């Protein structure tokens, strides 16, 4: 038997075809499964992806979705459409017992079950990291999901419709005020994109002026966008200031009760939209329900070859990649020695993880992950952007072209690429849509308002009173008036 034949015949410890379980169908999970379909031979392994959502979201495009430049469905990738050889399970992984190679799968309906595996790949991503600030949990919204991006867009459009009917005053100001918390790339992009959206809407609302719109960015540090040079970040600040933006540096949010954003400077900003982008954390549902090793920041401890463990010890059969993992940055440029949580690392880690997993199945040596940062690129609204790679910095229209070019090519599959490019092309000629679909959150409101309902049942009739004979009534009265025989005798004695 040849080496290839021996590899193809690889089996799990219990004699069956090896089972690969991928926890999370986001950027890293989708790419891992996509590349496994390419690298695995027929019958070499069974791959299962478990995620509560049936699609992957291309998160770098969320600010453009929030600004109405890309249709929401076009920045998500359907798992079942693009993973033809992979079993897709729409559910949550709520527990991982690697000691017994089982995971607890919890669906939205039905009872949880135990799923056995031989190799597990944890790519559960990250969620918004918040702090116990009064009012934030009740009033703010993140920017990690497609649903959040759509909600931001619809809220801005709806608020313009409502504000146009109000006289100048505190209530109109509140509706036309947007507060973004966090000055990293995600915060700056959604801040600039929504500022551009609001400016573009003014021509359709003659009742409103540019001065009526108020955009505030809150950043706890003394600068924005630590991914670029200080000089480049200062240029971004000046560019935002030209467009009427208010940036509060060295400032923290201390409260947000009833939408009144209280700042550490003592200022209070009433608003109807608070967008929280101040950091992320590894998916706690998966990490806390697992017996895999975790480092101090709550991420799964991962080796440079993307196997779970440390340089000295390997957790056999366990892999991790993306935002949920702490992967050493062998270039020496990572924060704290680890790769920063971004899409650039997630997709490259996933591609190598797929190759390494197949190599281990074939008794080959996996390779270590090393990736030199290509640079940072951000969109700042239509025809404006910033790009930094080493000492090279591009600004304005050229950087905006680089931003769209890079992310357009990075979007998975040509089917998705053409949809996104089509949106850009149509909006170039036809402008972006300015119609809010906020009522989609309550799609039955018209039906419920006019739907016919059964009439309430008539109250039960009281029992009929018996018929009364007038002669009997007169006789009873007469008898009552005459004393009885015993009473008369008693009176005589």
CSV table of C-alpha atoms in Angstrom, one decimal:
chain,number,residue,atom,x,y,z
A,1,UNK,CA,0.0,0.0,0.0
A,2,UNK,CA,1.4,3.4,-0.9
A,3,UNK,CA,1.7,6.4,1.5
A,4,UNK,CA,-1.2,8.1,-0.1
A,5,UNK,CA,-3.4,5.0,0.2
A,6,UNK,CA,-2.4,4.7,3.9
A,7,UNK,CA,-3.3,8.4,4.5
A,8,UNK,CA,-6.6,8.1,2.8
A,9,UNK,CA,-7.4,5.1,5.0
A,10,UNK,CA,-6.9,7.2,8.2
A,11,UNK,CA,-9.5,6.4,10.8
A,12,UNK,CA,-10.4,7.6,14.2
A,13,UNK,CA,-9.5,5.8,17.4
A,14,UNK,CA,-12.9,4.0,17.4
A,15,UNK,CA,-12.4,2.7,13.8
A,16,UNK,CA,-14.7,5.1,12.0
A,17,UNK,CA,-13.9,8.0,9.7
A,18,UNK,CA,-12.4,10.9,11.7
A,19,UNK,CA,-14.9,13.5,12.8
A,20,UNK,CA,-13.9,17.2,12.7
A,21,UNK,CA,-16.2,19.5,14.7
A,22,UNK,CA,-15.9,23.2,13.9
A,23,UNK,CA,-17.3,25.4,16.7
A,24,UNK,CA,-18.4,28.7,15.1
A,25,UNK,CA,-19.3,29.5,11.5
A,26,UNK,CA,-17.9,33.0,11.4
A,27,UNK,CA,-14.9,34.3,9.4
A,28,UNK,CA,-12.3,31.8,10.7
A,29,UNK,CA,-14.8,28.9,11.0
A,30,UNK,CA,-16.2,29.3,7.5
A,31,UNK,CA,-12.7,29.6,5.9
A,32,UNK,CA,-11.5,26.5,7.8
A,33,UNK,CA,-14.4,24.4,6.6
A,34,UNK,CA,-14.2,25.9,3.0
A,35,UNK,CA,-10.5,25.0,2.8
A,36,UNK,CA,-11.0,21.5,4.4
A,37,UNK,CA,-13.4,20.7,1.6
A,38,UNK,CA,-10.6,21.5,-0.8
A,39,UNK,CA,-7.8,19.7,0.9
A,40,UNK,CA,-9.5,16.5,2.3
A,41,UNK,CA,-9.7,13.5,0.0
A,42,UNK,CA,-13.1,11.8,-0.4
A,43,UNK,CA,-13.9,9.8,2.7
A,44,UNK,CA,-10.9,11.1,4.6
A,45,UNK,CA,-12.9,12.9,7.3
A,46,UNK,CA,-16.4,14.1,8.2
A,47,UNK,CA,-16.7,17.9,8.8
A,48,UNK,CA,-19.4,19.5,10.9
A,49,UNK,CA,-19.9,23.2,11.5
A,50,UNK,CA,-22.1,24.3,14.5
A,51,UNK,CA,-23.2,27.9,14.7
A,52,UNK,CA,-26.5,29.5,15.9
A,53,UNK,CA,-26.6,31.5,12.6
A,54,UNK,CA,-26.8,29.9,9.2
A,55,UNK,CA,-24.4,32.4,7.7
A,56,UNK,CA,-21.0,34.1,8.1
A,57,UNK,CA,-20.8,37.9,8.3
A,58,UNK,CA,-18.0,39.8,6.6
A,59,UNK,CA,-17.6,42.3,9.5
A,60,UNK,CA,-15.3,44.9,7.7
A,61,UNK,CA,-18.4,45.8,5.6
A,62,UNK,CA,-20.7,46.5,8.6
A,63,UNK,CA,-20.0,50.3,8.7
A,64,UNK,CA,-21.0,50.5,5.0
A,65,UNK,CA,-24.1,48.6,5.7
A,66,UNK,CA,-24.9,51.0,8.5
A,67,UNK,CA,-24.4,53.9,6.0
A,68,UNK,CA,-26.7,52.3,3.4
A,69,UNK,CA,-23.9,51.8,0.9
A,70,UNK,CA,-24.2,48.0,0.7
A,71,UNK,CA,-27.3,45.8,1.0
A,72,UNK,CA,-27.3,43.8,4.2
A,73,UNK,CA,-27.8,40.4,2.7
A,74,UNK,CA,-24.8,40.9,0.4
A,75,UNK,CA,-22.2,40.9,3.1
A,76,UNK,CA,-23.2,37.6,4.6
A,77,UNK,CA,-22.2,34.2,3.2
A,78,UNK,CA,-24.7,31.4,3.5
A,79,UNK,CA,-23.1,28.3,5.0
A,80,UNK,CA,-25.3,25.8,3.2
A,81,UNK,CA,-24.8,27.5,-0.1
A,82,UNK,CA,-21.1,27.5,-0.1
A,83,UNK,CA,-20.2,24.5,2.1
A,84,UNK,CA,-21.5,21.6,0.0
A,85,UNK,CA,-19.6,18.8,1.6
A,86,UNK,CA,-20.0,20.0,5.2
A,87,UNK,CA,-22.7,19.1,7.7
A,88,UNK,CA,-24.3,22.4,9.0
A,89,UNK,CA,-25.9,22.4,12.4
A,90,UNK,CA,-27.8,25.6,13.4
A,91,UNK,CA,-27.3,25.6,17.1
A,92,UNK,CA,-25.0,26.6,20.0
A,93,UNK,CA,-22.1,24.7,21.5
A,94,UNK,CA,-22.7,25.2,25.2
A,95,UNK,CA,-20.1,22.8,26.5
A,96,UNK,CA,-16.8,21.1,25.4
A,97,UNK,CA,-15.5,18.1,27.3
A,98,UNK,CA,-12.3,17.5,25.4
A,99,UNK,CA,-11.3,14.8,27.9
A,100,UNK,CA,-14.1,12.6,26.5
A,101,UNK,CA,-14.1,14.3,23.0
A,102,UNK,CA,-17.7,15.3,23.2
A,103,UNK,CA,-19.5,18.7,22.8
A,104,UNK,CA,-22.9,19.7,24.1
A,105,UNK,CA,-25.1,21.0,21.2
A,106,UNK,CA,-28.0,23.2,22.2
A,107,UNK,CA,-30.6,24.0,19.5
A,108,UNK,CA,-33.2,26.8,19.7
A,109,UNK,CA,-35.9,24.1,19.7
A,110,UNK,CA,-35.6,20.6,21.1
A,111,UNK,CA,-33.4,19.0,23.6
A,112,UNK,CA,-29.5,19.3,23.8
A,113,UNK,CA,-27.4,16.4,22.7
A,114,UNK,CA,-23.8,15.2,22.9
A,115,UNK,CA,-21.8,15.3,19.7
A,116,UNK,CA,-18.7,13.1,19.6
A,117,UNK,CA,-15.6,14.2,17.6
A,118,UNK,CA,-12.0,13.3,17.0
A,119,UNK,CA,-10.7,16.8,16.1
A,120,UNK,CA,-12.3,20.0,17.4
A,121,UNK,CA,-11.7,23.5,15.9
A,122,UNK,CA,-12.8,26.4,18.1
A,123,UNK,CA,-13.5,29.5,16.0
A,124,UNK,CA,-16.3,31.0,18.0
A,125,UNK,CA,-15.1,34.6,17.4
A,126,UNK,CA,-15.7,37.5,19.8
A,127,UNK,CA,-18.5,39.6,21.1
A,128,UNK,CA,-18.7,43.2,22.2
A,129,UNK,CA,-17.0,43.9,25.5
A,130,UNK,CA,-18.8,46.3,27.7
A,131,UNK,CA,-18.4,47.6,31.3
A,132,UNK,CA,-21.0,47.9,34.1
A,133,UNK,CA,-21.9,51.5,33.1
A,134,UNK,CA,-25.5,52.4,34.1
A,135,UNK,CA,-27.8,52.5,31.0
A,136,UNK,CA,-25.4,51.0,28.5
A,137,UNK,CA,-26.9,47.5,28.5
A,138,UNK,CA,-30.4,49.0,28.1
A,139,UNK,CA,-29.7,51.8,25.5
A,140,UNK,CA,-26.5,51.1,23.5
A,141,UNK,CA,-26.0,48.9,20.4
A,142,UNK,CA,-22.9,47.1,19.2
A,143,UNK,CA,-21.5,46.7,15.7
A,144,UNK,CA,-20.6,43.0,15.5
A,145,UNK,CA,-23.6,41.6,13.6
A,146,UNK,CA,-25.5,42.3,10.4
A,147,UNK,CA,-28.6,42.9,12.4
A,148,UNK,CA,-26.9,45.6,14.5
A,149,UNK,CA,-25.7,47.4,11.3
A,150,UNK,CA,-29.2,47.4,9.8
A,151,UNK,CA,-30.7,48.7,13.0
A,152,UNK,CA,-28.2,51.6,13.1
A,153,UNK,CA,-29.1,52.6,9.6
A,154,UNK,CA,-32.8,52.3,10.1
A,155,UNK,CA,-32.6,54.3,13.4
A,156,UNK,CA,-30.8,57.2,11.7
A,157,UNK,CA,-33.3,57.3,8.8
A,158,UNK,CA,-36.3,57.0,11.1
A,159,UNK,CA,-35.0,59.7,13.4
A,160,UNK,CA,-34.6,62.1,10.4
A,161,UNK,CA,-38.3,61.5,9.5
A,162,UNK,CA,-39.4,62.2,13.0
A,163,UNK,CA,-37.2,65.2,13.5
A,164,UNK,CA,-38.4,66.8,10.3
A,165,UNK,CA,-41.9,67.2,11.9
A,166,UNK,CA,-40.6,68.8,15.1
A,167,UNK,CA,-39.6,72.5,15.8
A,168,UNK,CA,-36.1,73.3,16.8
A,169,UNK,CA,-35.5,72.3,20.4
A,170,UNK,CA,-34.2,69.6,22.8
A,171,UNK,CA,-36.3,66.7,21.4
A,172,UNK,CA,-35.2,67.4,17.8
A,173,UNK,CA,-31.6,67.7,18.9
A,174,UNK,CA,-31.8,64.3,20.7
A,175,UNK,CA,-33.1,62.6,17.6
A,176,UNK,CA,-30.3,64.0,15.4
A,177,UNK,CA,-27.5,63.2,17.8
A,178,UNK,CA,-25.4,60.1,17.4
A,179,UNK,CA,-22.8,59.0,20.0
A,180,UNK,CA,-20.1,56.4,19.1
A,181,UNK,CA,-18.0,55.0,22.0
A,182,UNK,CA,-14.6,53.7,21.0
A,183,UNK,CA,-11.9,55.2,18.7
A,184,UNK,CA,-10.5,52.1,17.1
A,185,UNK,CA,-10.9,51.1,13.5
A,186,UNK,CA,-14.5,49.9,13.9
A,187,UNK,CA,-15.5,53.0,15.8
A,188,UNK,CA,-13.9,55.5,13.4
A,189,UNK,CA,-15.3,53.8,10.4
A,190,UNK,CA,-18.9,53.6,11.6
A,191,UNK,CA,-18.6,57.2,13.0
A,192,UNK,CA,-17.4,58.6,9.6
A,193,UNK,CA,-19.8,56.5,7.5
A,194,UNK,CA,-22.9,57.5,9.5
A,195,UNK,CA,-21.7,61.1,9.6
A,196,UNK,CA,-21.5,61.0,5.7
A,197,UNK,CA,-25.0,59.3,5.6
A,198,UNK,CA,-26.5,62.1,7.7
A,199,UNK,CA,-24.9,64.8,5.6
A,200,UNK,CA,-26.3,63.2,2.4
A,201,UNK,CA,-29.8,63.0,3.8
A,202,UNK,CA,-30.1,66.8,4.4
A,203,UNK,CA,-30.9,67.6,0.8
A,204,UNK,CA,-34.1,65.5,1.2
A,205,UNK,CA,-35.1,67.3,4.4
A,206,UNK,CA,-35.3,71.0,3.7
A,207,UNK,CA,-36.6,71.5,7.3
A,208,UNK,CA,-33.2,70.4,8.7
A,209,UNK,CA,-29.8,72.0,8.5
A,210,UNK,CA,-26.3,70.7,8.8
A,211,UNK,CA,-26.0,72.5,12.2
A,212,UNK,CA,-28.9,70.5,13.5
A,213,UNK,CA,-27.0,67.2,13.3
A,214,UNK,CA,-24.6,66.3,16.1
A,215,UNK,CA,-22.0,63.5,16.0
A,216,UNK,CA,-19.9,62.7,19.1
A,217,UNK,CA,-17.0,60.1,19.3
A,218,UNK,CA,-15.9,59.2,22.8
A,219,UNK,CA,-12.4,57.7,23.3
A,220,UNK,CA,-10.8,56.9,26.6
A,221,UNK,CA,-7.2,57.1,25.3
A,222,UNK,CA,-5.4,60.3,24.1
A,223,UNK,CA,-5.5,59.3,20.5
A,224,UNK,CA,-7.6,57.3,18.0
A,225,UNK,CA,-6.8,54.4,15.7
A,226,UNK,CA,-3.7,52.9,17.4
A,227,UNK,CA,-3.2,50.7,14.3
A,228,UNK,CA,-1.8,53.7,12.3
A,229,UNK,CA,0.9,56.2,13.0
A,230,UNK,CA,0.2,59.2,15.3
A,231,UNK,CA,0.6,61.6,12.3
A,232,UNK,CA,-2.0,59.6,10.3
A,233,UNK,CA,-4.5,59.5,13.2
A,234,UNK,CA,-4.1,63.3,13.7
A,235,UNK,CA,-5.0,63.8,10.0
A,236,UNK,CA,-8.1,61.7,10.5
A,237,UNK,CA,-9.1,63.9,13.4
A,238,UNK,CA,-8.7,67.0,11.4
A,239,UNK,CA,-10.7,65.5,8.5
A,240,UNK,CA,-13.5,64.5,10.8
A,241,UNK,CA,-13.5,68.0,12.4
A,242,UNK,CA,-14.1,69.6,8.9
A,243,UNK,CA,-17.2,67.5,8.6
A,244,UNK,CA,-18.7,68.7,11.9
A,245,UNK,CA,-17.6,65.8,14.1
A,246,UNK,CA,-17.0,66.2,17.8
A,247,UNK,CA,-14.2,63.9,19.2
A,248,UNK,CA,-13.8,63.6,22.9
A,249,UNK,CA,-10.3,62.2,23.8
A,250,UNK,CA,-9.2,61.1,27.2
A,251,UNK,CA,-12.9,60.8,28.1
A,252,UNK,CA,-14.9,58.0,29.5
A,253,UNK,CA,-18.6,57.3,29.5
A,254,UNK,CA,-19.9,57.2,33.1
A,255,UNK,CA,-23.6,56.8,32.4
A,256,UNK,CA,-26.2,56.4,29.7
A,257,UNK,CA,-29.5,56.2,31.6
A,258,UNK,CA,-32.5,57.1,29.4
A,259,UNK,CA,-30.1,57.9,26.5
A,260,UNK,CA,-28.4,60.7,28.4
A,261,UNK,CA,-24.7,60.0,27.9
A,262,UNK,CA,-22.7,61.3,30.9
A,263,UNK,CA,-19.0,61.8,30.4
A,264,UNK,CA,-16.1,61.9,32.8
A,265,UNK,CA,-15.7,65.6,31.9
A,266,UNK,CA,-19.1,66.4,33.4
A,267,UNK,CA,-20.8,66.9,30.1
A,268,UNK,CA,-24.1,65.2,29.3
A,269,UNK,CA,-25.2,64.4,25.7
A,270,UNK,CA,-28.9,63.5,25.2
A,271,UNK,CA,-29.1,61.0,22.2
A,272,UNK,CA,-31.3,58.4,20.7
A,273,UNK,CA,-28.5,56.3,19.3
A,274,UNK,CA,-25.4,55.0,21.2
A,275,UNK,CA,-23.1,52.8,19.2
A,276,UNK,CA,-20.6,50.8,21.4
A,277,UNK,CA,-17.4,49.7,19.7
A,278,UNK,CA,-15.0,49.9,22.7
A,279,UNK,CA,-13.4,46.6,22.4
A,280,UNK,CA,-14.3,42.9,22.1
A,281,UNK,CA,-13.8,39.7,24.1
A,282,UNK,CA,-13.7,36.0,23.2
A,283,UNK,CA,-17.1,34.4,23.0
A,284,UNK,CA,-17.7,33.6,26.7
A,285,UNK,CA,-20.4,31.0,26.1
A,286,UNK,CA,-17.9,28.7,24.4
A,287,UNK,CA,-14.8,29.6,26.5
A,288,UNK,CA,-16.4,29.2,29.9
A,289,UNK,CA,-18.1,26.0,28.9
A,290,UNK,CA,-14.9,24.3,27.8
A,291,UNK,CA,-12.1,22.4,29.5
A,292,UNK,CA,-9.5,23.8,27.1
A,293,UNK,CA,-6.7,26.0,28.5
A,294,UNK,CA,-7.4,29.7,28.7
A,295,UNK,CA,-5.0,32.6,29.0
A,296,UNK,CA,-5.4,35.7,31.2
A,297,UNK,CA,-7.5,37.7,28.7
A,298,UNK,CA,-10.1,34.9,28.4
A,299,UNK,CA,-8.9,33.5,25.0
A,300,UNK,CA,-8.1,29.9,24.3
A,301,UNK,CA,-4.3,29.3,24.6
A,302,UNK,CA,-3.1,28.4,21.2
A,303,UNK,CA,0.3,27.4,19.8
A,304,UNK,CA,1.9,29.0,16.7
A,305,UNK,CA,0.9,25.9,14.6
A,306,UNK,CA,-2.8,26.7,15.7
A,307,UNK,CA,-3.0,23.6,17.9
A,308,UNK,CA,-4.4,24.3,21.4
A,309,UNK,CA,-1.7,24.3,24.1
A,310,UNK,CA,1.7,25.9,24.8
A,311,UNK,CA,5.1,25.6,23.1
A,312,UNK,CA,5.9,22.8,25.6
A,313,UNK,CA,2.6,20.9,25.6
A,314,UNK,CA,0.1,20.1,22.9
A,315,UNK,CA,-3.6,19.4,23.6
A,316,UNK,CA,-4.0,16.6,21.0
A,317,UNK,CA,-7.1,16.9,18.8
A,318,UNK,CA,-7.8,20.6,19.6
A,319,UNK,CA,-7.3,23.6,17.4
A,320,UNK,CA,-8.3,27.3,17.6
A,321,UNK,CA,-8.1,30.4,15.4
A,322,UNK,CA,-9.5,33.9,15.0
A,323,UNK,CA,-10.7,36.2,17.8
A,324,UNK,CA,-11.4,33.5,20.3
A,325,UNK,CA,-7.7,32.3,20.3
A,326,UNK,CA,-4.5,33.7,21.6
A,327,UNK,CA,-2.1,32.9,18.8
A,328,UNK,CA,1.6,34.0,19.2
A,329,UNK,CA,2.7,36.7,16.8
A,330,UNK,CA,6.0,35.4,15.6
A,331,UNK,CA,6.8,38.7,13.8
A,332,UNK,CA,7.2,40.3,17.2
A,333,UNK,CA,4.7,43.1,16.4
A,334,UNK,CA,1.6,41.8,18.1
A,335,UNK,CA,0.0,43.3,21.2
A,336,UNK,CA,1.4,41.5,24.2
A,337,UNK,CA,3.1,39.0,21.9
A,338,UNK,CA,-0.2,37.8,20.3
A,339,UNK,CA,-1.9,38.3,17.0
A,340,UNK,CA,-4.5,41.2,17.2
A,341,UNK,CA,-8.1,40.1,16.7
A,342,UNK,CA,-8.9,41.2,13.1
A,343,UNK,CA,-10.1,39.8,9.9
A,344,UNK,CA,-6.7,39.8,8.3
A,345,UNK,CA,-5.3,37.3,10.8
A,346,UNK,CA,-8.6,35.3,11.1
A,347,UNK,CA,-8.7,34.3,7.4
A,348,UNK,CA,-5.0,33.5,7.1
A,349,UNK,CA,-5.0,31.5,10.3
A,350,UNK,CA,-8.1,29.6,9.1
A,351,UNK,CA,-6.4,28.7,5.8
A,352,UNK,CA,-3.3,27.4,7.5
A,353,UNK,CA,-5.3,25.6,10.2
A,354,UNK,CA,-7.1,23.6,7.5
A,355,UNK,CA,-3.8,22.6,5.9
A,356,UNK,CA,-2.3,21.7,9.3
A,357,UNK,CA,-5.2,19.6,10.4
A,358,UNK,CA,-5.1,17.6,7.2
A,359,UNK,CA,-1.3,17.3,7.7
A,360,UNK,CA,-1.8,15.8,11.2
A,361,UNK,CA,-4.4,13.4,9.9
A,362,UNK,CA,-1.8,12.2,7.4
A,363,UNK,CA,1.0,12.0,10.0
A,364,UNK,CA,2.8,15.0,8.6
A,365,UNK,CA,4.2,18.0,10.5
A,366,UNK,CA,2.1,21.1,10.7
A,367,UNK,CA,3.6,24.6,9.9
A,368,UNK,CA,3.7,27.6,12.3
A,369,UNK,CA,1.6,30.7,11.5
A,370,UNK,CA,3.5,33.8,10.7
A,371,UNK,CA,2.1,36.8,8.9
A,372,UNK,CA,3.6,40.2,8.4
A,373,UNK,CA,0.9,42.8,8.6
A,374,UNK,CA,0.0,44.2,5.2
A,375,UNK,CA,-1.2,47.4,6.7
A,376,UNK,CA,-4.4,49.0,7.9
A,377,UNK,CA,-7.1,50.5,5.7
A,378,UNK,CA,-10.3,52.3,6.7
A,379,UNK,CA,-13.2,53.9,4.9
A,380,UNK,CA,-14.2,57.4,6.1
A,381,UNK,CA,-17.3,57.8,4.0
A,382,UNK,CA,-17.7,58.1,0.2
A,383,UNK,CA,-14.5,58.9,-1.6
A,384,UNK,CA,-12.5,59.3,1.5
A,385,UNK,CA,-10.3,56.9,3.4
A,386,UNK,CA,-6.9,56.2,5.1
A,387,UNK,CA,-4.3,53.5,4.5
A,388,UNK,CA,-1.1,52.8,6.4
A,389,UNK,CA,1.6,50.2,5.7
A,390,UNK,CA,4.8,50.8,7.5
A,391,UNK,CA,5.9,54.4,6.9
A,392,UNK,CA,3.7,54.7,3.8
A,393,UNK,CA,0.4,56.5,4.4
A,394,UNK,CA,-2.3,57.3,1.9
A,395,UNK,CA,-5.2,59.6,2.5
A,396,UNK,CA,-8.4,60.6,0.8
A,397,UNK,CA,-9.6,59.2,-2.5
A,398,UNK,CA,-6.6,56.9,-3.2
A,399,UNK,CA,-6.9,55.3,0.2
A,400,UNK,CA,-10.7,54.9,-0.3
A,401,UNK,CA,-10.0,53.1,-3.5
A,402,UNK,CA,-7.5,50.9,-1.7
A,403,UNK,CA,-10.1,50.2,1.0
A,404,UNK,CA,-12.7,49.1,-1.4
A,405,UNK,CA,-10.3,47.2,-3.6
A,406,UNK,CA,-8.8,45.2,-0.7
A,407,UNK,CA,-12.1,44.3,1.0
A,408,UNK,CA,-13.9,43.7,-2.3
A,409,UNK,CA,-11.3,41.0,-3.2
A,410,UNK,CA,-11.3,39.6,0.4
A,411,UNK,CA,-15.0,39.0,0.3
A,412,UNK,CA,-15.4,35.2,0.1
A,413,UNK,CA,-16.6,33.7,-3.2
A,414,UNK,CA,-17.1,35.4,-6.5
A,415,UNK,CA,-20.9,35.2,-6.0
A,416,UNK,CA,-20.6,37.5,-3.0
A,417,UNK,CA,-18.0,39.7,-4.6
A,418,UNK,CA,-20.3,40.5,-7.6
A,419,UNK,CA,-23.2,41.4,-5.3
A,420,UNK,CA,-21.1,43.9,-3.3
A,421,UNK,CA,-19.6,45.4,-6.4
A,422,UNK,CA,-23.0,45.6,-7.9
A,423,UNK,CA,-24.2,47.7,-4.9
A,424,UNK,CA,-21.3,50.0,-5.3
A,425,UNK,CA,-22.0,50.4,-9.0
A,426,UNK,CA,-25.7,51.1,-8.6
A,427,UNK,CA,-25.2,53.6,-5.8
A,428,UNK,CA,-22.6,55.5,-7.9
A,429,UNK,CA,-25.3,56.2,-10.5
A,430,UNK,CA,-28.5,56.1,-8.4
A,431,UNK,CA,-27.3,57.2,-5.0
A,432,UNK,CA,-28.0,55.2,-1.8
A,433,UNK,CA,-31.5,54.4,-0.6
A,434,UNK,CA,-32.8,56.6,2.1
A,435,UNK,CA,-35.8,54.6,3.2
A,436,UNK,CA,-36.0,53.1,6.7
A,437,UNK,CA,-37.3,49.6,7.2
A,438,UNK,CA,-37.3,49.9,11.0
A,439,UNK,CA,-40.9,48.5,11.1
A,440,UNK,CA,-39.6,45.2,9.9
A,441,UNK,CA,-38.9,44.5,13.5
A,442,UNK,CA,-42.7,44.5,14.0
A,443,UNK,CA,-43.9,43.3,10.6
A,444,UNK,CA,-47.4,42.5,11.8
A,445,UNK,CA,-48.3,46.0,13.0
A,446,UNK,CA,-50.6,46.9,10.0
A,447,UNK,CA,-52.2,43.5,10.0
A,448,UNK,CA,-52.9,43.6,13.7
A,449,UNK,CA,-54.3,47.1,13.5
A,450,UNK,CA,-56.9,46.3,10.9
A,451,UNK,CA,-57.5,42.6,11.5
A,452,UNK,CA,-61.1,41.7,12.3
A,453,UNK,CA,-61.5,40.0,15.7
A,454,UNK,CA,-64.4,38.0,17.2
A,455,UNK,CA,-67.0,40.0,19.1
A,456,UNK,CA,-66.9,39.4,22.8
A,457,UNK,CA,-69.5,36.9,24.0
A,458,UNK,CA,-72.8,38.4,25.3
A,459,UNK,CA,-73.3,38.2,29.1
A,460,UNK,CA,-75.4,35.3,30.3
A,461,UNK,CA,-79.1,36.2,30.8
A,462,UNK,CA,-80.4,36.4,34.4
A,463,UNK,CA,-83.0,33.7,35.4
A,464,UNK,CA,-86.6,34.8,34.9
A,465,UNK,CA,-88.6,35.8,38.1
A,466,UNK,CA,-91.6,33.6,38.9
A,467,UNK,CA,-95.1,35.0,38.0
A,468,UNK,CA,-96.9,36.8,40.9
A,469,UNK,CA,-100.7,36.5,41.6
A,470,UNK,CA,-102.1,39.8,42.9
A,471,UNK,CA,-104.9,38.0,44.9
A,472,UNK,CA,-102.3,35.9,46.7
A,473,UNK,CA,-100.3,39.0,47.6
A,474,UNK,CA,-103.4,40.7,49.0
A,475,UNK,CA,-104.3,37.6,51.1
A,476,UNK,CA,-100.8,37.4,52.5
A,477,UNK,CA,-101.0,41.1,53.5
A,478,UNK,CA,-104.4,40.6,55.2
A,479,UNK,CA,-103.1,37.5,57.1
A,480,UNK,CA,-100.1,39.4,58.3
A,481,UNK,CA,-102.3,42.2,59.7
A,482,UNK,CA,-104.6,39.9,61.8
A,483,UNK,CA,-103.2,38.6,65.1
A,484,UNK,CA,-103.1,34.9,65.7
A,485,UNK,CA,-105.6,33.1,68.0
A,486,UNK,CA,-102.8,32.4,70.6
A,487,UNK,CA,-101.8,36.1,70.5
A,488,UNK,CA,-105.4,37.2,71.2
A,489,UNK,CA,-105.8,34.8,74.2
A,490,UNK,CA,-102.6,36.0,75.7
A,491,UNK,CA,-103.7,39.6,75.5
A,492,UNK,CA,-107.1,38.8,77.2
A,493,UNK,CA,-105.4,37.1,80.2
